[in-house]
Short mmCIF file of C-alpha atoms in Angstrom, two decimals:
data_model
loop_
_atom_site.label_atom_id
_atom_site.label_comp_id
_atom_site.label_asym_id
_atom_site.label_seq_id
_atom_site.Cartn_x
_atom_site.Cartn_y
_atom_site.Cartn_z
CA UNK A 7 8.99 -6.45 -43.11
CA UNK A 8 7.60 -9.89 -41.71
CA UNK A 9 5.20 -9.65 -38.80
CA UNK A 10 6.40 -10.62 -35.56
CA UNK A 11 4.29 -13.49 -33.71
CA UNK A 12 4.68 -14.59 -30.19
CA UNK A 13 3.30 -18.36 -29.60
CA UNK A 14 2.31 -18.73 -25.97
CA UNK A 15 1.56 -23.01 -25.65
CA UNK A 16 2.41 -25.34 -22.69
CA UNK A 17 1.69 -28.57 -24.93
CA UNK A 18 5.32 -28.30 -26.76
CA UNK A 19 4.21 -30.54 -29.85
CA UNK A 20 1.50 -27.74 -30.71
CA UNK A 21 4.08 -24.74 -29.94
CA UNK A 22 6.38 -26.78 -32.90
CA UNK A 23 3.67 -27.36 -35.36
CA UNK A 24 2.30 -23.81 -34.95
CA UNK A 25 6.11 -22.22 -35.29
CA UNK A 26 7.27 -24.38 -38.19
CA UNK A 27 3.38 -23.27 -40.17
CA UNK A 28 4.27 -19.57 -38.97
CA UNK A 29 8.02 -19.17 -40.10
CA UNK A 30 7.21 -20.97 -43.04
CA UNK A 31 4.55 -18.62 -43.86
CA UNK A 32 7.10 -15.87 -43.44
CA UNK A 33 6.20 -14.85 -39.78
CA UNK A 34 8.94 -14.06 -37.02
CA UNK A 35 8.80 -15.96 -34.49
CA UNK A 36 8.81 -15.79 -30.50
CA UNK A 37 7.69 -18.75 -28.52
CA UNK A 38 6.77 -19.54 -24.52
CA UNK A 39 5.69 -22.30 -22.86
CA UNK A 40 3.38 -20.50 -20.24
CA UNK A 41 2.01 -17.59 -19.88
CA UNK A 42 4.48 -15.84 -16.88
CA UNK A 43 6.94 -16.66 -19.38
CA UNK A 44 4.87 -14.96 -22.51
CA UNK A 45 4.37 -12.20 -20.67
CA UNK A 46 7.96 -11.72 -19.31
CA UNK A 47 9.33 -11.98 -22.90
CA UNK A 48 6.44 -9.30 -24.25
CA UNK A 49 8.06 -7.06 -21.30
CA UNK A 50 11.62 -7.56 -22.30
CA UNK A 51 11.12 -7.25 -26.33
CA UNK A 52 12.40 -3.89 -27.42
CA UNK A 53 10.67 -4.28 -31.32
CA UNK A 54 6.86 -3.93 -32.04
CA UNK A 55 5.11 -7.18 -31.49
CA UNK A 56 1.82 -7.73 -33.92
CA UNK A 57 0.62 -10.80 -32.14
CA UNK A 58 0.16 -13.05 -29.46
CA UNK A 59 -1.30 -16.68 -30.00
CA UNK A 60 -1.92 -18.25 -26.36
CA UNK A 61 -3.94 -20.85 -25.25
CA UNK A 62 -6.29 -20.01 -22.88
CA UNK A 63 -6.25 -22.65 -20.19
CA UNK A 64 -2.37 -22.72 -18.84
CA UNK A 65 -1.11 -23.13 -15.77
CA UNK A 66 0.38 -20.09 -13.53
CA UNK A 67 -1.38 -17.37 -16.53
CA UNK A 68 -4.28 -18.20 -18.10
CA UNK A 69 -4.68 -16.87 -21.96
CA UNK A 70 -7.08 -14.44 -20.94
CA UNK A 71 -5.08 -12.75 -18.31
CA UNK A 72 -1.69 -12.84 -20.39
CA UNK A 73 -3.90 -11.36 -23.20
CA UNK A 74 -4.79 -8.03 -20.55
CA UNK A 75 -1.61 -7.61 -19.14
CA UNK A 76 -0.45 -7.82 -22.62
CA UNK A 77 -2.51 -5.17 -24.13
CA UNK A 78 -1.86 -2.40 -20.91
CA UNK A 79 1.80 -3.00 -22.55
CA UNK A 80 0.65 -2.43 -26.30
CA UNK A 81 -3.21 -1.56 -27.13
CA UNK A 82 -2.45 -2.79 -31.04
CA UNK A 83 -2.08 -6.38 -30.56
CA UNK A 84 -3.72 -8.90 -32.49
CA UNK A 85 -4.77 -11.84 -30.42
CA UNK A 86 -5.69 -15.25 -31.31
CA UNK A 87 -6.92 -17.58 -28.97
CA UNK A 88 -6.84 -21.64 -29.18
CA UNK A 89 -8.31 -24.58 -26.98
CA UNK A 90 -9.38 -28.06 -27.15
CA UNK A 91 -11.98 -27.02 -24.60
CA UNK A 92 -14.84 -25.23 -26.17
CA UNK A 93 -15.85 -24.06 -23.06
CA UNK A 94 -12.73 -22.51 -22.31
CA UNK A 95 -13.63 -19.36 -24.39
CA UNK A 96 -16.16 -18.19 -21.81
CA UNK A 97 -13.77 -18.76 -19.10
CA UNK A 98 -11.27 -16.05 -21.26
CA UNK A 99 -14.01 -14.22 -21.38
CA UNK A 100 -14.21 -13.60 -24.83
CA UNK A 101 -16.28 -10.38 -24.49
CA UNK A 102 -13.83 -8.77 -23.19
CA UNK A 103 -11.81 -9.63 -26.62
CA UNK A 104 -14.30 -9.15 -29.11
CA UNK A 105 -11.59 -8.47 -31.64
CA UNK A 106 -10.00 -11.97 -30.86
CA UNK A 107 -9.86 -15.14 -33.44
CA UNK A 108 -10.19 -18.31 -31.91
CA UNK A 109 -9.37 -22.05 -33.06
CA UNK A 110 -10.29 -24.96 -31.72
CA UNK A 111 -7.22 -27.68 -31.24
CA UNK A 112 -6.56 -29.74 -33.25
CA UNK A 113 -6.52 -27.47 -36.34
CA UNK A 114 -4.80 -27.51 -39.48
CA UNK A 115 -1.41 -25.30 -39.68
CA UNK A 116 -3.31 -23.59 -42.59
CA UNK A 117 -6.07 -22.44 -40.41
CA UNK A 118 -3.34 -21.13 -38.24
CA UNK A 119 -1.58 -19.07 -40.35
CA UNK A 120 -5.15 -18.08 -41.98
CA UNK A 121 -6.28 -17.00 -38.41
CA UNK A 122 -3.37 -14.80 -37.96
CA UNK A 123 -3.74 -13.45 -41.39
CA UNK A 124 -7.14 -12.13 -40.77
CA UNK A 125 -6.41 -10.67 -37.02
CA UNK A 126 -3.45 -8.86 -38.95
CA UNK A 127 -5.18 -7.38 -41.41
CA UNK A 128 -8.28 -6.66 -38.73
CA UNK A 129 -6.26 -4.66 -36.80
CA UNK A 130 -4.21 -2.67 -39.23
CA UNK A 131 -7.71 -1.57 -40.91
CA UNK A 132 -9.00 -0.47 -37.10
CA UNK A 133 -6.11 0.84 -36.68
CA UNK A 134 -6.03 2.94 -39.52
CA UNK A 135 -9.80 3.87 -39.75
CA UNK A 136 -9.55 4.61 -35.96
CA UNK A 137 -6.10 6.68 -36.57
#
């Protein structure tokens, strides 16, 4: 069963590198370009989602908001976090996702798909250790 992915990226030359890296990695794929419409699409899906890649500055829904309203909806999500702003992370708030990866743009497709990887396999250990 491949893992289903939602890509959450106003900057639509990033969403298409980081969906043609994930499906060819063997990862379904979902894709917004903001975060209203992320969310909206996370509210409408009717199968399991694993994760949600966003960037977290975004106009309308910042990363770190879609990423709470998010997990109210589904407490198992993997999140992964991306920015060319370094300082961005501390805006998210990134204690508030300890459990989050994050990558710095630009980054290599590879480190994409290795970053989801690992907050996969993060979670499905927590998840079974935890229950």
């Amino acid at each position: 069963v491949s893992q289903r992915v939602l890509v959450v990226e106003a900057e639509p030359q990033v969403r298409a590198i980081a969906a043609r890296s994930l499906t060819s990695a063997g990862f379904e794929l979902l894709q917004a370009a903001n975060g209203a419409l992320g969310l909206a699409l996370l509210k409408e899906q009717r199968r399991h989602l694993d994760l949600i890649i966003t960037d977290v500055v975004m106009p309308e829904l910042s990363g770190g908001d879609l990423v709470r309203a998010a997990r109210k909806l589904d407490q198992r999500l993997g999140i992964v976090f991306m920015s060319g702003f370094p300082e961005a992370m501390h805006d998210a708030h990134a204690s508030d996702f300890g459990d989050a990866a994050f990558l710095a743009k630009p980054f290599a497709p590879s480190a994409l798909v290795e970053a989801v990887r690992g907050c996969i396999e993060r979670r499905a250990t927590e998840l079974s250790e935890h229950g």
